[in-house]
JSON list of C-alpha atoms in Angstrom, two decimals:
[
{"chain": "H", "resi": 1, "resn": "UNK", "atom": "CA", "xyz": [0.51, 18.93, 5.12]},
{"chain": "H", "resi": 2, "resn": "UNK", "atom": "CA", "xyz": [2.47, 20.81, 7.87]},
{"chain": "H", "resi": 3, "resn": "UNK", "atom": "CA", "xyz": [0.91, 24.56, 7.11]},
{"chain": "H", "resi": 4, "resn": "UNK", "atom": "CA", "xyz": [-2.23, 23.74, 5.21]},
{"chain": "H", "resi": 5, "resn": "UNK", "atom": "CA", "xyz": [-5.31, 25.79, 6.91]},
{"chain": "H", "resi": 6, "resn": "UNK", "atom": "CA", "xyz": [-7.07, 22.61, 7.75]},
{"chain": "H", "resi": 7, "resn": "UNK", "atom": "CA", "xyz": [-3.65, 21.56, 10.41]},
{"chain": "H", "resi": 8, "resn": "UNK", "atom": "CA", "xyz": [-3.39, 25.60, 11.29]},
{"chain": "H", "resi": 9, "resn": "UNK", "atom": "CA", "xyz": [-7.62, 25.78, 12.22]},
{"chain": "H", "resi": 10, "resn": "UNK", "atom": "CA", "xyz": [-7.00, 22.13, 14.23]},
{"chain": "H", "resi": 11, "resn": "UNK", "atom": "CA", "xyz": [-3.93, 23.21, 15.88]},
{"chain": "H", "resi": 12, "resn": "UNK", "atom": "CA", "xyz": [-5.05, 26.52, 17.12]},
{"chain": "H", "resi": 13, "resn": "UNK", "atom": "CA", "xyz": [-8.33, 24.85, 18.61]},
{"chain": "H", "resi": 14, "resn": "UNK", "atom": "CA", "xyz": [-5.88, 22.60, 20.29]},
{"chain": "H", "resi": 15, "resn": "UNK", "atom": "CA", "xyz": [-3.72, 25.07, 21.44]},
{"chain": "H", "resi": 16, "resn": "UNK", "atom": "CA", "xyz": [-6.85, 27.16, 22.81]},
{"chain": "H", "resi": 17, "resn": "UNK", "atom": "CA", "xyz": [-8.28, 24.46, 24.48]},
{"chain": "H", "resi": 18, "resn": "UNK", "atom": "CA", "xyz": [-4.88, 23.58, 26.32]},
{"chain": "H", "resi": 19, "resn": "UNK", "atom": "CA", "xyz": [-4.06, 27.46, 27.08]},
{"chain": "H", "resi": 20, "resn": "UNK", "atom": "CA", "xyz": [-8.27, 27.55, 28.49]},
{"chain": "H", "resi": 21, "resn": "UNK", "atom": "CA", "xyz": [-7.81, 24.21, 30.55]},
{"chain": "H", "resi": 22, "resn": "UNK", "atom": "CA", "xyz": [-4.26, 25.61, 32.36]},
{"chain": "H", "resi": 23, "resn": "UNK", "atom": "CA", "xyz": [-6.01, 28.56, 33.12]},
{"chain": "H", "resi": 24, "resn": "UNK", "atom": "CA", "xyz": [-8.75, 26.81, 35.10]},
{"chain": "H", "resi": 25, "resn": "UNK", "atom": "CA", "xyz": [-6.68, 23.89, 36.64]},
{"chain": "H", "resi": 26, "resn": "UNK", "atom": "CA", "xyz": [-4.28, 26.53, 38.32]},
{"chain": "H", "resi": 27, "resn": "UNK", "atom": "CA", "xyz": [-6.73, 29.39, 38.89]},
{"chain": "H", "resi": 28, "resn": "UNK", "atom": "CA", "xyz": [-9.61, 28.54, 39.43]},
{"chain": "H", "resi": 29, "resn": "UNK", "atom": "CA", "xyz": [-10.52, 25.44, 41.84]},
{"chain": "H", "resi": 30, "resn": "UNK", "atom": "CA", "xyz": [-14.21, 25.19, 41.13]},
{"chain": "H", "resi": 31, "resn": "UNK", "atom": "CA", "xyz": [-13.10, 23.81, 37.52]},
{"chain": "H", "resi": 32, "resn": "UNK", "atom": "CA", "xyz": [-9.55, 22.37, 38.48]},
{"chain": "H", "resi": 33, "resn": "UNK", "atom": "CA", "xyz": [-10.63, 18.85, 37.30]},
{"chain": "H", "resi": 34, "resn": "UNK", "atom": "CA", "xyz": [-12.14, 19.98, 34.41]},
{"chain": "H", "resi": 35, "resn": "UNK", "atom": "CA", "xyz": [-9.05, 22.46, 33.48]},
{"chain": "H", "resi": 36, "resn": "UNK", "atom": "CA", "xyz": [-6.61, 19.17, 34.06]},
{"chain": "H", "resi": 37, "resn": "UNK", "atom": "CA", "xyz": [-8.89, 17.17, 31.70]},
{"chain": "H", "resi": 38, "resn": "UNK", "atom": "CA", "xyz": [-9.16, 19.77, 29.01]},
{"chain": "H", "resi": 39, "resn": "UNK", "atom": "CA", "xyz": [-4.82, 19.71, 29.24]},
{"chain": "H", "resi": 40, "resn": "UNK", "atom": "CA", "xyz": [-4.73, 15.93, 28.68]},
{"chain": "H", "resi": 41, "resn": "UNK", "atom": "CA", "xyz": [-7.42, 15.51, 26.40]},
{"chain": "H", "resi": 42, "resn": "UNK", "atom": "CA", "xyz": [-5.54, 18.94, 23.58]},
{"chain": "H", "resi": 43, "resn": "UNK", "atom": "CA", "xyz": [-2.31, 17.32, 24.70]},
{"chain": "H", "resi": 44, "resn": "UNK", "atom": "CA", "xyz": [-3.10, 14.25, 23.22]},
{"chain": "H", "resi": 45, "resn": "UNK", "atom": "CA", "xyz": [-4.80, 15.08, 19.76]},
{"chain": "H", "resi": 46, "resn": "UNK", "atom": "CA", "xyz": [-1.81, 17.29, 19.11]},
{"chain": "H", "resi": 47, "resn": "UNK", "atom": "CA", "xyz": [0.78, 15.19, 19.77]},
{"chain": "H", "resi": 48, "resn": "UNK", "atom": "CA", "xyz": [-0.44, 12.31, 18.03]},
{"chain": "H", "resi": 49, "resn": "UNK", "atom": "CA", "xyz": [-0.19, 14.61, 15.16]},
{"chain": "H", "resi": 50, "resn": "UNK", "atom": "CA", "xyz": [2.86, 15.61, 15.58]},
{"chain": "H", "resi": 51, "resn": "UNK", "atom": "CA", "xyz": [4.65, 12.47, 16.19]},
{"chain": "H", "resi": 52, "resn": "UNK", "atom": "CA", "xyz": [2.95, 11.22, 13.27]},
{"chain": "H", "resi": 53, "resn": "UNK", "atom": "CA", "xyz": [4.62, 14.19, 10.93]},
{"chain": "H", "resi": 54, "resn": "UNK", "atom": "CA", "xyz": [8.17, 13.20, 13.01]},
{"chain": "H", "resi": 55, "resn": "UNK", "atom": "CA", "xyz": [7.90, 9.06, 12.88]},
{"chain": "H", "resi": 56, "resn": "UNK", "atom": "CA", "xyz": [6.12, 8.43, 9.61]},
{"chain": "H", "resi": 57, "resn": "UNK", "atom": "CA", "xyz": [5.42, 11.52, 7.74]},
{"chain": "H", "resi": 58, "resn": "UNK", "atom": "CA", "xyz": [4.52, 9.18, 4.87]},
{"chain": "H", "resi": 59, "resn": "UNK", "atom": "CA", "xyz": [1.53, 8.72, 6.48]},
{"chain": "H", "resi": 60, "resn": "UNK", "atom": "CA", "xyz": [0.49, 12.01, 7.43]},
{"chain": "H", "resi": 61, "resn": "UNK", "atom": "CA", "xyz": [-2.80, 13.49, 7.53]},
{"chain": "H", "resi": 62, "resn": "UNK", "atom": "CA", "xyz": [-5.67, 15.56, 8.60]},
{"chain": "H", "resi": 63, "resn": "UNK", "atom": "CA", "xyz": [-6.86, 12.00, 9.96]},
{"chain": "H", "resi": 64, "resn": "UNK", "atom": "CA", "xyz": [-3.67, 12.14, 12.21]},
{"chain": "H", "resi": 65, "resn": "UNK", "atom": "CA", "xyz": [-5.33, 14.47, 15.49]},
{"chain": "H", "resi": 66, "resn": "UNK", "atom": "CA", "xyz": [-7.38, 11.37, 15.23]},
{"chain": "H", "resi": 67, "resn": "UNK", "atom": "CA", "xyz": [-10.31, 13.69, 16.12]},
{"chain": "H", "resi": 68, "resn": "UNK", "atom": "CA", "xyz": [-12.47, 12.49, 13.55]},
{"chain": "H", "resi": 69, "resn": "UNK", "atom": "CA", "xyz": [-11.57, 8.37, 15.20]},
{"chain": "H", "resi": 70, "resn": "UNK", "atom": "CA", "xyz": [-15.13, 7.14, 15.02]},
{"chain": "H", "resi": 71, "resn": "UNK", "atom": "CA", "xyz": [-18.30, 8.39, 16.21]},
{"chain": "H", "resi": 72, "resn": "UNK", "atom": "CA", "xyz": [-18.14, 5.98, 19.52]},
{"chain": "H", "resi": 73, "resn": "UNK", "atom": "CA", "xyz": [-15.43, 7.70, 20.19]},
{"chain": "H", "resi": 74, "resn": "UNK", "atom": "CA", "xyz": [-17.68, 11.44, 20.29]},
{"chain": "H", "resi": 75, "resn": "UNK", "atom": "CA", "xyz": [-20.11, 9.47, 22.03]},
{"chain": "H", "resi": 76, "resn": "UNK", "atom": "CA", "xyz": [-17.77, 8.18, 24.89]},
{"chain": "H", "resi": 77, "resn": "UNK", "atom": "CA", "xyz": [-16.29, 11.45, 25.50]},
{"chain": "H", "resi": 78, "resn": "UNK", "atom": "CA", "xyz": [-19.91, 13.85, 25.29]},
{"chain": "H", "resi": 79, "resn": "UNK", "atom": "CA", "xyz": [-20.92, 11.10, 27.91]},
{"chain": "H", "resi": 80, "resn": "UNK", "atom": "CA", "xyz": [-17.88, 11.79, 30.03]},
{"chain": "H", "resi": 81, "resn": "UNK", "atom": "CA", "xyz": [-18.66, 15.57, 29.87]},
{"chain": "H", "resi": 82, "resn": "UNK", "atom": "CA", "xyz": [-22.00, 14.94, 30.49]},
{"chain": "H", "resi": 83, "resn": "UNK", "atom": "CA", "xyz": [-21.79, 12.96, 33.49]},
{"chain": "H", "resi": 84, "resn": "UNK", "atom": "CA", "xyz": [-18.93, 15.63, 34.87]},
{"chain": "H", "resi": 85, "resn": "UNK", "atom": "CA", "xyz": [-21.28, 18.27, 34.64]},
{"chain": "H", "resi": 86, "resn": "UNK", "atom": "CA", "xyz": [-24.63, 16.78, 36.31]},
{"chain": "H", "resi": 87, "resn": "UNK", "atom": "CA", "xyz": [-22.27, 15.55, 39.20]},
{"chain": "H", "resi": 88, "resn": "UNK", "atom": "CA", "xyz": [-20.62, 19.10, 39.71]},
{"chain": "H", "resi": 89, "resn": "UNK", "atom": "CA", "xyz": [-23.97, 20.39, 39.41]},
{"chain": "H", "resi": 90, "resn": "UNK", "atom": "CA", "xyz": [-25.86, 18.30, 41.82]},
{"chain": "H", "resi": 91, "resn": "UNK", "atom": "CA", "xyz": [-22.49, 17.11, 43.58]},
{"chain": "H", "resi": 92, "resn": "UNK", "atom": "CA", "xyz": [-20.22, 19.92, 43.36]},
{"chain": "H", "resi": 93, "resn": "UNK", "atom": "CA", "xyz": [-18.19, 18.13, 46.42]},
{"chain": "H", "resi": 94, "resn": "UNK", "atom": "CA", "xyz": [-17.45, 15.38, 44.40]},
{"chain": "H", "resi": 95, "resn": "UNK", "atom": "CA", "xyz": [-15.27, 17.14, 42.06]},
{"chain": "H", "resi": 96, "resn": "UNK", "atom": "CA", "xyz": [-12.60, 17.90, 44.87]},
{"chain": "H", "resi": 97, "resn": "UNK", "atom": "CA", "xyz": [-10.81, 15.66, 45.51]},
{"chain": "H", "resi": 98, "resn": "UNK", "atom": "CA", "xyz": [-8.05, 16.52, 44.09]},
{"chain": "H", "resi": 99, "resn": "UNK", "atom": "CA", "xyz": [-5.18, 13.81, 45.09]},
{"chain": "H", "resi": 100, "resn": "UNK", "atom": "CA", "xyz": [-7.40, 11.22, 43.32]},
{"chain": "H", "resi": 101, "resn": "UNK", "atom": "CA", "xyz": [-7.59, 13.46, 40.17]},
{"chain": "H", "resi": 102, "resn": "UNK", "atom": "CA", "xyz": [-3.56, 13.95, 39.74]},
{"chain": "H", "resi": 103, "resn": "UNK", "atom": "CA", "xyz": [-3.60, 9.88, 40.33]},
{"chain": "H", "resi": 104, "resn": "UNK", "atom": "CA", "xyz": [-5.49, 10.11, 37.12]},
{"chain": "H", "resi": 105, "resn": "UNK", "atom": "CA", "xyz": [-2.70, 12.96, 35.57]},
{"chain": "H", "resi": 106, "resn": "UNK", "atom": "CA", "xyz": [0.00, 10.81, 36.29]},
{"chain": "H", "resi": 107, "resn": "UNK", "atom": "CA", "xyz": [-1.86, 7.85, 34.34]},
{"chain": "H", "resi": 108, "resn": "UNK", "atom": "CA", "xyz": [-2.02, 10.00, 31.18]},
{"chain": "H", "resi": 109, "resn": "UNK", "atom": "CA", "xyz": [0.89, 11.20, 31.19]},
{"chain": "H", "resi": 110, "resn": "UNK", "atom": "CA", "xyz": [2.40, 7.65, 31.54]},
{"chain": "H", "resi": 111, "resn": "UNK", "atom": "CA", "xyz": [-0.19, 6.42, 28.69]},
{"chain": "H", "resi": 112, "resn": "UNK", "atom": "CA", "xyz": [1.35, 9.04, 26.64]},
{"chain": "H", "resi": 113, "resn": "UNK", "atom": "CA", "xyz": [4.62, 8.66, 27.28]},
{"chain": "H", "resi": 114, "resn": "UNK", "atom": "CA", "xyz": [4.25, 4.51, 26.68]},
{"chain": "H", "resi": 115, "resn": "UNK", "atom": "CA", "xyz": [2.28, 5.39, 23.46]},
{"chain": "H", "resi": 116, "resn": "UNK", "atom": "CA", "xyz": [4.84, 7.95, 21.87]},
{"chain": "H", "resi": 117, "resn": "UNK", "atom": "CA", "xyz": [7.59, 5.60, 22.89]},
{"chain": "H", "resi": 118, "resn": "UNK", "atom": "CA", "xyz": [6.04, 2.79, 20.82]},
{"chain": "H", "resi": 119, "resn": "UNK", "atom": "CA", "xyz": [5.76, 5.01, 17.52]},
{"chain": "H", "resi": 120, "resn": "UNK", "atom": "CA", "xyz": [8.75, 6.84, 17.49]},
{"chain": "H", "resi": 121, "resn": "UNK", "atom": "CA", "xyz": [10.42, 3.50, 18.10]},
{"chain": "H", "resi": 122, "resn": "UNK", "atom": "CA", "xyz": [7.95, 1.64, 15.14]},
{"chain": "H", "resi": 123, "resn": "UNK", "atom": "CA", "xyz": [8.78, 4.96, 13.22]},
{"chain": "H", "resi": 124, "resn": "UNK", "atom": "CA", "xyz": [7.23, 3.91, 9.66]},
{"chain": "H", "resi": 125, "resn": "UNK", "atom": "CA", "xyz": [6.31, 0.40, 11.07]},
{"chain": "H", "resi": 126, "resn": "UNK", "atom": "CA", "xyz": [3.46, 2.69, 13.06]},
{"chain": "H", "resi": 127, "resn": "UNK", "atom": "CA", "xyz": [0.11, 3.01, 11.57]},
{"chain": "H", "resi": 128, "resn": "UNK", "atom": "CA", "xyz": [-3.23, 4.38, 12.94]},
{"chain": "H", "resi": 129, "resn": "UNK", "atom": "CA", "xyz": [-4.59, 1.71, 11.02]},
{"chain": "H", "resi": 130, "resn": "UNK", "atom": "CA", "xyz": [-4.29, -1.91, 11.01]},
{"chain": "H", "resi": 131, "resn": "UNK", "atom": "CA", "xyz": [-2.34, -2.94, 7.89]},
{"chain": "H", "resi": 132, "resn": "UNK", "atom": "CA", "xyz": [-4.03, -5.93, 5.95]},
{"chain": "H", "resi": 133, "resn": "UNK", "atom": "CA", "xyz": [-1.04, -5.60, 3.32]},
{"chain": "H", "resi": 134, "resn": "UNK", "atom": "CA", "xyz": [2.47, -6.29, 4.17]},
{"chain": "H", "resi": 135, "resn": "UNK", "atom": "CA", "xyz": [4.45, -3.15, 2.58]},
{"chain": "H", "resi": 136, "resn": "UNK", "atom": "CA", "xyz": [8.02, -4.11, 1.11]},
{"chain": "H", "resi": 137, "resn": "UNK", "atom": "CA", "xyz": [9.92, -1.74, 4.02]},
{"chain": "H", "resi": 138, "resn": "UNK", "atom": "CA", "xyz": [7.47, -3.22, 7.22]},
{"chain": "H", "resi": 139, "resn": "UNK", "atom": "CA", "xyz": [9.45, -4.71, 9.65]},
{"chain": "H", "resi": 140, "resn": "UNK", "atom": "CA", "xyz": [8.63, -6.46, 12.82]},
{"chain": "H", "resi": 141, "resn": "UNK", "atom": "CA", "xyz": [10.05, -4.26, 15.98]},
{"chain": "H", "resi": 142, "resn": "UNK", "atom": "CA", "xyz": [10.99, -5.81, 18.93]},
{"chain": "H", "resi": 143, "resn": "UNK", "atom": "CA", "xyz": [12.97, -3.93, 20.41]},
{"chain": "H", "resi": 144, "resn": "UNK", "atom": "CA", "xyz": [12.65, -0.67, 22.76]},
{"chain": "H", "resi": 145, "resn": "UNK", "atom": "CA", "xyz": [9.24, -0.36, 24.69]},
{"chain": "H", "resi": 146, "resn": "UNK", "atom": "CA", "xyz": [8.32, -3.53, 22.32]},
{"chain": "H", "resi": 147, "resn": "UNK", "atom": "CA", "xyz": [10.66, -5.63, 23.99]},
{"chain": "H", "resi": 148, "resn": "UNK", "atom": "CA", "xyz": [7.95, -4.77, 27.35]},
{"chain": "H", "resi": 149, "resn": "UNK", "atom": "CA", "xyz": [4.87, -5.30, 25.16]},
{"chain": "H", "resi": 150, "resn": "UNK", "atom": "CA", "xyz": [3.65, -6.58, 21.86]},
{"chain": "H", "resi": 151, "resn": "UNK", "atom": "CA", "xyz": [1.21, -3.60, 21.63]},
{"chain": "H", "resi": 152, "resn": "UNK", "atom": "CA", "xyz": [2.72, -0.47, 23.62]},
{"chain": "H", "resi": 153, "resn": "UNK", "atom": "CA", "xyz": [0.60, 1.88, 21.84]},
{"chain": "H", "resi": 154, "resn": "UNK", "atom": "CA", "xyz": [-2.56, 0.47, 22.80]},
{"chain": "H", "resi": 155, "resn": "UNK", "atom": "CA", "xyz": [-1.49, -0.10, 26.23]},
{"chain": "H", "resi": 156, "resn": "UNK", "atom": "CA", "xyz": [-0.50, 3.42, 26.62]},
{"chain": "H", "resi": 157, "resn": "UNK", "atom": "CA", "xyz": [-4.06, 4.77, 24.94]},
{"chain": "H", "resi": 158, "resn": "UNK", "atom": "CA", "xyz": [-5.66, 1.86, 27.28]},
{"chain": "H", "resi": 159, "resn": "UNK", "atom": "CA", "xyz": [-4.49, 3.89, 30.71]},
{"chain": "H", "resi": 160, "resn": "UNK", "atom": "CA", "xyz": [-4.85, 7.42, 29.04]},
{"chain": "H", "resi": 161, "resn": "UNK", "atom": "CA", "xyz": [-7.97, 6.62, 28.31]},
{"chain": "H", "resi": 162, "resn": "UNK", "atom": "CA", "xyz": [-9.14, 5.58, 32.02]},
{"chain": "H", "resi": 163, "resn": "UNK", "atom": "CA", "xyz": [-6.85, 8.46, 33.58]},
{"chain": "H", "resi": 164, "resn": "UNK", "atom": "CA", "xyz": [-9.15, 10.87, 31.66]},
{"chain": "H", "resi": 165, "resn": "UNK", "atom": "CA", "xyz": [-12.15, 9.82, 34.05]},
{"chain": "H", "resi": 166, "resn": "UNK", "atom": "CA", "xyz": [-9.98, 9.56, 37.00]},
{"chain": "H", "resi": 167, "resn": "UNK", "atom": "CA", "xyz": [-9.23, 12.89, 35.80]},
{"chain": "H", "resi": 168, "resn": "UNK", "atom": "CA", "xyz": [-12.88, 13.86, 36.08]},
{"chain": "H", "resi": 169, "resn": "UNK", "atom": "CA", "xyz": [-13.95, 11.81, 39.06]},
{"chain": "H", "resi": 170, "resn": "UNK", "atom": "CA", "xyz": [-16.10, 10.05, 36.76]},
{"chain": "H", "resi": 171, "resn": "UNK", "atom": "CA", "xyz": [-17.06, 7.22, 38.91]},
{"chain": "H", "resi": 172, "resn": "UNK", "atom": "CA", "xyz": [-19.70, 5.37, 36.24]},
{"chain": "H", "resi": 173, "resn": "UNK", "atom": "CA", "xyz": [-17.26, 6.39, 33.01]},
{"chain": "H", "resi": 174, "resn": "UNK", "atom": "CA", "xyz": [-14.03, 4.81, 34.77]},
{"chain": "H", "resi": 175, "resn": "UNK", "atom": "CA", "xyz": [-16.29, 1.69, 34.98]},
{"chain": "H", "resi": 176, "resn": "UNK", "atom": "CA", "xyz": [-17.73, 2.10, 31.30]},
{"chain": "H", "resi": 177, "resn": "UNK", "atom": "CA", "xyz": [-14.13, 2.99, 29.62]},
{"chain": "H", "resi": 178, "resn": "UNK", "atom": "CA", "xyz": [-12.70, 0.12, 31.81]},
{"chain": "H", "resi": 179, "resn": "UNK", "atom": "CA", "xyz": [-14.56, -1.94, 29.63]},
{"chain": "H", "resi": 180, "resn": "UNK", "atom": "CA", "xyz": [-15.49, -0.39, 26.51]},
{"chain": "H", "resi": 181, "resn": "UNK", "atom": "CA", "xyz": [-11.36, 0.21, 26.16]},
{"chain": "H", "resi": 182, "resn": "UNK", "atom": "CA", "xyz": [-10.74, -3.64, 26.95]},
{"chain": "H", "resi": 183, "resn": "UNK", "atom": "CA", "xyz": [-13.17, -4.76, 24.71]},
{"chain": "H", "resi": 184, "resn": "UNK", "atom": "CA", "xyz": [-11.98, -2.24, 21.48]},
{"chain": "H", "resi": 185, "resn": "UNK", "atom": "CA", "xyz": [-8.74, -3.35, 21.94]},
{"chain": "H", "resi": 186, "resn": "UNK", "atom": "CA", "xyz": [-9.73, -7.33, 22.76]},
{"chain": "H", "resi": 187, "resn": "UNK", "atom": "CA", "xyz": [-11.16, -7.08, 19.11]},
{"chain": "H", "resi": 188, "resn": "UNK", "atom": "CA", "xyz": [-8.54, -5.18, 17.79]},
{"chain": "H", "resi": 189, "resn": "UNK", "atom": "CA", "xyz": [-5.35, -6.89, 18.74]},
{"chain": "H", "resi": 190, "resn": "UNK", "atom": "CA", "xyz": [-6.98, -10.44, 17.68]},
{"chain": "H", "resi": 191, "resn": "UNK", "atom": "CA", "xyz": [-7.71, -9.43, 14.27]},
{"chain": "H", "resi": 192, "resn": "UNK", "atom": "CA", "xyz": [-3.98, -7.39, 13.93]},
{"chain": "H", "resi": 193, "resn": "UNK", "atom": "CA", "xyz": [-2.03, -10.65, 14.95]},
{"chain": "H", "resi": 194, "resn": "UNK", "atom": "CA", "xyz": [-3.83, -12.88, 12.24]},
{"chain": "H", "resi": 195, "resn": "UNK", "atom": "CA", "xyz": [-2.41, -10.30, 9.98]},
{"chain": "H", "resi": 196, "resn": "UNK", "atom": "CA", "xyz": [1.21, -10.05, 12.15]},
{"chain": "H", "resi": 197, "resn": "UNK", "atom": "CA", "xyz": [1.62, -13.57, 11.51]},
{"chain": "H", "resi": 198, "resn": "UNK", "atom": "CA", "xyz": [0.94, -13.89, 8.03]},
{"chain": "H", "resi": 199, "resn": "UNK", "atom": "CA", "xyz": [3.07, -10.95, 7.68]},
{"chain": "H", "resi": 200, "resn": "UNK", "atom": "CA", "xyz": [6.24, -12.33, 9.46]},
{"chain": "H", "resi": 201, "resn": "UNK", "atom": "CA", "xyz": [5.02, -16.02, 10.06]},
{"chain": "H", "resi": 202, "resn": "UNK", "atom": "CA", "xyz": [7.09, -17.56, 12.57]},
{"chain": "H", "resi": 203, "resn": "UNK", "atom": "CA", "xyz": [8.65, -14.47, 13.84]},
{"chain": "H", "resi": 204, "resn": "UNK", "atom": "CA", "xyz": [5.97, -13.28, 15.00]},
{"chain": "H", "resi": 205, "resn": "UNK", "atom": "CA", "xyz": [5.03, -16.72, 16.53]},
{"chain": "H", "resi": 206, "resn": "UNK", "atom": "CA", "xyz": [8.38, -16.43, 18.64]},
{"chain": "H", "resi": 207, "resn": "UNK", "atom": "CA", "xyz": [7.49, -13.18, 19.57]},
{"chain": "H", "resi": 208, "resn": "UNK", "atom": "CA", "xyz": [4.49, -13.90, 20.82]},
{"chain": "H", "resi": 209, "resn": "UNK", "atom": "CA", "xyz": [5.84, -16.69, 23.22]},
{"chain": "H", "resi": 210, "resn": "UNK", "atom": "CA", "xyz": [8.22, -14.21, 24.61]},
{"chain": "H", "resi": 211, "resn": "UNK", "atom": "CA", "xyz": [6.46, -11.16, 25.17]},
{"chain": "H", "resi": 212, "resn": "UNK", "atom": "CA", "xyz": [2.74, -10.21, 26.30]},
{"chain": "H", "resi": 213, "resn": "UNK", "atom": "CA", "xyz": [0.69, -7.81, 24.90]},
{"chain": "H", "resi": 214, "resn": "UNK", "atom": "CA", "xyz": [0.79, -5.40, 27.99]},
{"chain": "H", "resi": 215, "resn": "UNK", "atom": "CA", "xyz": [-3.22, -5.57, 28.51]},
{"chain": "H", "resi": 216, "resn": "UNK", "atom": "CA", "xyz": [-4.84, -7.81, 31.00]},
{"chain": "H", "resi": 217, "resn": "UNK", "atom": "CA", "xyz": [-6.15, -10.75, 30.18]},
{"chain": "H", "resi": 218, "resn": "UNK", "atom": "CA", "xyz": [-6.16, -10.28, 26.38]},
{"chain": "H", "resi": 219, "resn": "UNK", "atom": "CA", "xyz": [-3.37, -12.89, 24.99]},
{"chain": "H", "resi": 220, "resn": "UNK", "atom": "CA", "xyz": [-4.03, -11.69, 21.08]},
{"chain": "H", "resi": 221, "resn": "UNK", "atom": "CA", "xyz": [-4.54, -13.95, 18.64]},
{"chain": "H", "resi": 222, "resn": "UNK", "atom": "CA", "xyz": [-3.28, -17.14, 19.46]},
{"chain": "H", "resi": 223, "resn": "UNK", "atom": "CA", "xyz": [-2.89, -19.44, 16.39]},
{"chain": "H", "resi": 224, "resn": "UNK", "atom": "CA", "xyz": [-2.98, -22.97, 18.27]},
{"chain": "H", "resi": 225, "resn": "UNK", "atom": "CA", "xyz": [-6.04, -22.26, 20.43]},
{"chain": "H", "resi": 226, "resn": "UNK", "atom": "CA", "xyz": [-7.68, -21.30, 17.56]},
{"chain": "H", "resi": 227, "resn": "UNK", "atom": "CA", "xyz": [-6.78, -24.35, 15.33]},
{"chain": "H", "resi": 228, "resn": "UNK", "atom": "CA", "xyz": [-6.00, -22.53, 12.26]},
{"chain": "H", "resi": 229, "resn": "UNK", "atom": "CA", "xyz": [-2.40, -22.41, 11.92]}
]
């Protein structure tokens, strides 16, 4: 899976897109946002690979750039482009201001640096996909960037996801990914935990009491609210 042509193609239309964006964030200032966007957005498809291949090769591949992750994803990020480009167009001022933009870098790159933490420390206990079948070798981790946050990964994609458009000076997509984001991952850490728990039953339950799940106001799935447990 490392040197098939379908990784090589990917990874050199990463790499191009990377190499294109650092070209325009330091030369040229008319497309410095966009260039700094471009960096974040290769950076991130690539790496995911990559730690993928290091943490869990088990698990590995051609889903792993996650570029194919659903079509709302496409959607979310033409719309970003979109809206970037009839602002610079019409609003070319708008796209300036710089400072806020590398508030937006510095997001990413600490989204990306909480969301690698939580899968090399998960190593095989890290999948793109919730598990709805408790494999003989999962264990619950605790530990590490875990021991801040029930769900580092998501917390990390949460604010890399946001620093993108603060990236862009997106106004109306930092507003939509807010909340799109929040919601995704609302839904998606509520239906994980019903499956954490009957995974590692009160372990998990322990777990829970001690540590958050590092997004705001979403408590996860919460067994004696919901009356089922």
């Amino acid at each position: 899976m490392f040197l098939t042509p379908a990784v090589a193609v990917r990874s050199a239309f990463l790499g191009s897109v990377f190499a294109t964006g650092f070209y325009f964030a330091t030369f040229d200032d008319s497309c410095h946002v966009f260039g700094l966007y471009a960096m974040a957005f290769s950076m991130f498809h690539f790496s995911e690979f990559l730690s993928v291949a290091l943490t869990n090769p088990r698990t590995l591949t051609i889903d792993s750039f996650i570029l194919n992750h659903s079509v709302q994803y496409w959607v979310a990020a033409v719309g970003s482009w979109i809206e970037a480009a009839v602002e610079n167009y019409f609003f070319p001022n708008m796209k300036t201001a710089f400072w806020i933009s590398h508030i937006g870098v510095v997001m990413c790159i600490v989204g990306e640096v909480m969301r690698k933490s939580a899968m090399f420390t998960a190593k095989t206990n890290f999948n793109h996909h919730v598990q709805t079948v408790k494999r003989p070798d999962h264990e619950l981790v605790t530990h590490g960037v875990y021991a801040i946050c029930r769900h580092p990964s998501y917390v990390g994609w949460f604010y890399w996801s946001i620093g993108t458009q603060i990236i862009l000076l997106n106004p109306f997509c930092i507003i939509i990914y807010t909340l799109v984001t929040w919601m995704f991952f609302k839904e998606r850490i509520f239906a994980e935990e019903m499956f954490l728990i009957s995974f590692f039953g009160n372990q998990y339950l322990e777990y829970q009491k001690k540590v958050g799940t590092g997004l705001p106001f979403i408590k996860g799935y919460i067994p004696d609210e919901d009356g089922s447990w």
